[in-house]
XYZ file of C-alpha atoms in Angstrom:
229
model
C 3.817 27.112 34.927
C 5.541 23.904 36.107
C 6.155 21.206 33.515
C 5.294 17.558 34.111
C 8.866 16.743 35.196
C 8.824 19.434 37.914
C 5.431 18.222 39.131
C 6.759 14.668 39.446
C 9.764 15.948 41.412
C 7.504 17.815 43.862
C 5.328 14.719 44.232
C 8.436 12.616 44.914
C 9.850 15.222 47.318
C 6.587 15.284 49.277
C 7.294 11.777 50.613
C 10.365 13.150 52.439
C 8.384 16.089 53.841
C 5.941 13.690 55.496
C 8.743 11.776 57.252
C 10.879 14.593 58.659
C 10.633 17.349 61.249
C 12.557 19.751 59.046
C 10.827 22.904 57.841
C 10.552 23.330 54.077
C 9.587 26.633 52.484
C 8.247 26.981 48.938
C 7.941 30.474 47.534
C 5.633 31.273 44.647
C 2.420 32.882 43.427
C -1.135 31.643 43.991
C -0.628 29.435 40.948
C 1.815 27.316 42.974
C -0.945 26.534 45.497
C -3.226 25.441 42.663
C -0.508 23.146 41.301
C 0.153 21.639 44.758
C -3.584 20.976 45.053
C -3.699 19.377 41.598
C -0.922 16.904 42.424
C -2.454 16.108 45.830
C 0.130 17.492 48.280
C -1.458 20.804 49.315
C -2.384 19.382 52.741
C 1.317 19.106 53.607
C 1.769 22.876 53.475
C 0.562 25.885 55.388
C -0.130 28.847 53.147
C 1.319 32.136 54.369
C 0.237 35.158 52.348
C 2.632 38.092 52.452
C 1.065 41.567 52.367
C 1.774 43.777 49.342
C 4.545 46.333 49.592
C 3.624 49.667 51.115
C 4.438 52.953 49.319
C 7.513 53.331 51.528
C 8.728 49.775 50.867
C 8.183 50.253 47.131
C 10.183 53.493 47.195
C 13.072 51.828 49.036
C 13.128 48.871 46.626
C 13.071 51.084 43.527
C 15.786 53.382 44.825
C 17.970 50.435 45.841
C 18.110 49.355 42.206
C 19.751 52.578 41.087
C 21.669 53.596 44.211
C 25.035 53.189 42.439
C 23.972 55.133 39.350
C 23.106 58.800 38.713
C 19.456 57.922 38.061
C 16.472 59.334 39.913
C 12.993 57.847 40.026
C 10.531 60.650 40.717
C 7.547 60.170 43.003
C 5.082 60.071 40.088
C 6.970 57.111 38.607
C 7.168 55.203 41.891
C 3.465 55.806 42.614
C 2.475 54.464 39.182
C 4.744 51.424 39.553
C 3.091 50.659 42.902
C -0.390 51.065 41.394
C 0.268 48.814 38.390
C 2.140 46.150 40.360
C -0.369 45.981 43.252
C 2.649 45.992 45.556
C 3.972 42.687 44.202
C 7.810 42.828 44.537
C 8.419 40.693 41.435
C 6.196 42.950 39.325
C 7.818 46.053 40.797
C 11.254 44.814 39.715
C 9.966 43.862 36.267
C 8.417 47.295 35.723
C 11.545 49.040 36.961
C 13.738 47.067 34.559
C 11.546 47.970 31.574
C 11.228 51.592 32.688
C 14.996 51.909 32.962
C 15.313 50.648 29.373
C 12.960 53.430 28.252
C 14.979 56.055 30.098
C 18.186 54.776 28.502
C 16.600 55.053 25.054
C 15.697 58.676 25.808
C 19.174 59.334 27.270
C 17.813 60.759 30.517
C 18.561 60.067 34.156
C 15.325 61.594 35.516
C 12.480 59.072 35.399
C 8.887 60.195 35.800
C 5.524 58.530 35.089
C 5.869 59.085 31.319
C 8.620 56.454 31.110
C 6.603 54.000 33.210
C 3.618 54.403 30.862
C 5.848 53.910 27.828
C 7.250 50.744 29.389
C 3.747 49.441 30.122
C 2.617 50.217 26.565
C 5.513 48.244 25.076
C 4.973 45.357 27.501
C 1.322 45.180 26.394
C 2.293 45.278 22.715
C 4.829 42.498 23.211
C 2.312 40.363 25.096
C -0.280 40.870 22.393
C 2.170 39.676 19.720
C 3.106 36.655 21.837
C -0.517 35.698 22.458
C -1.382 36.179 18.807
C 1.410 33.746 17.880
C 0.299 31.305 20.565
C -3.368 31.545 19.575
C -2.707 30.954 15.877
C -0.143 28.201 16.500
C -2.856 25.814 17.724
C -5.401 24.074 15.503
C -8.526 25.901 14.249
C -10.703 23.523 16.289
C -8.748 24.357 19.458
C -9.137 28.074 18.729
C -12.886 27.583 18.372
C -13.031 25.877 21.770
C -11.140 28.735 23.443
C -13.493 31.281 21.858
C -16.502 29.341 23.118
C -15.097 29.244 26.667
C -14.704 33.039 26.557
C -18.233 33.453 25.156
C -19.616 31.318 27.981
C -18.126 33.659 30.571
C -14.630 32.245 30.897
C -15.428 28.877 32.475
C -17.396 25.952 31.056
C -17.836 22.189 31.184
C -17.141 19.934 28.176
C -20.900 19.411 27.820
C -21.571 23.154 27.691
C -18.739 23.671 25.188
C -19.966 20.836 22.971
C -23.542 22.151 23.023
C -22.428 25.684 22.100
C -20.193 24.380 19.304
C -23.118 22.441 17.840
C -25.322 25.542 17.962
C -22.702 27.698 16.247
C -22.023 25.132 13.521
C -25.640 23.954 13.176
C -24.840 20.376 14.162
C -27.668 18.183 15.417
C -25.719 15.295 16.974
C -23.565 16.413 19.954
C -22.679 12.788 20.796
C -20.608 12.604 17.628
C -18.547 15.603 18.780
C -18.231 14.958 22.518
C -15.169 12.690 22.316
C -13.278 15.108 20.064
C -14.044 18.048 22.378
C -12.772 16.128 25.410
C -9.594 15.134 23.568
C -8.774 18.674 22.492
C -9.615 20.141 25.906
C -7.219 17.608 27.413
C -4.471 18.719 25.034
C -5.043 22.392 25.857
C -4.948 21.539 29.562
C -1.685 19.577 29.336
C 0.009 22.340 27.321
C -0.875 24.807 30.088
C -3.330 26.936 28.103
C -6.357 25.770 30.084
C -6.942 25.173 33.768
C -9.264 22.439 34.974
C -11.231 22.731 38.193
C -13.550 20.149 39.633
C -16.855 21.678 40.661
C -20.414 20.565 41.130
C -21.540 19.316 37.730
C -18.125 18.088 36.611
C -14.843 19.549 35.426
C -14.807 23.199 34.394
C -12.197 24.563 31.996
C -10.981 28.126 31.919
C -8.152 29.956 30.163
C -5.224 30.183 32.572
C -3.643 33.416 31.377
C -5.880 36.511 31.720
C -3.930 38.270 28.974
C -4.646 35.472 26.496
C -8.295 35.576 27.477
C -8.364 39.336 26.887
C -6.737 38.864 23.491
C -9.446 36.350 22.522
C -12.137 38.765 23.735
C -10.659 41.427 21.440
C -10.628 38.917 18.561
C -14.312 38.141 19.129
C -15.188 41.842 19.131
C -13.227 42.316 15.893
C -15.053 39.380 14.279
C -18.420 40.807 15.323
C -17.481 44.235 13.925
C -16.424 42.714 10.593
C -19.692 40.806 10.304
C -21.732 43.963 10.881
C -19.886 45.673 8.057
């Protein structure tokens, strides 16, 4: 997620791209394309999507990491790493690093799928703790807005969010709330928690990180379970 300073630098740099015959290459995920579109320079670039790594390419990358050490990744481990990473090289490297830490803890140099699953489990636990801290670090009103966005299917306009908030809190005057909702949505957008997309019917907000959205879904299920009890 690029901060405002980095976005300004890209915007400034784009003026040089327009006036030169030099070839510039930016490497990043799909999120980079969305950011370039947001700051109005996407038309200067041609998007080239690289195919995911094949099983053979994944095997070669994994083995290259440990070629100087007496460590062996078994086929079951490499196959699971490929499945979880979807062939994304950055994710492959990240999973390998965490899997190696598990193997070190167990004092073994033979790595099978068990160690990959243990690494994934700990990654998920760490993410959940991080998202719990992030979720509860924002104001209660902001948390309510994020819950409403999830309830509405993951994407909603300020008008839809305001209407749902009024229904939940039995408020009869949405006009009184509309300005506050827009202000807080703007804050969540500028801190990188929300994305904003312009569609027919106005701006739609959605939670940028799928893991945070999943955490909120789990929170909503827990709340519903507690109420039933």
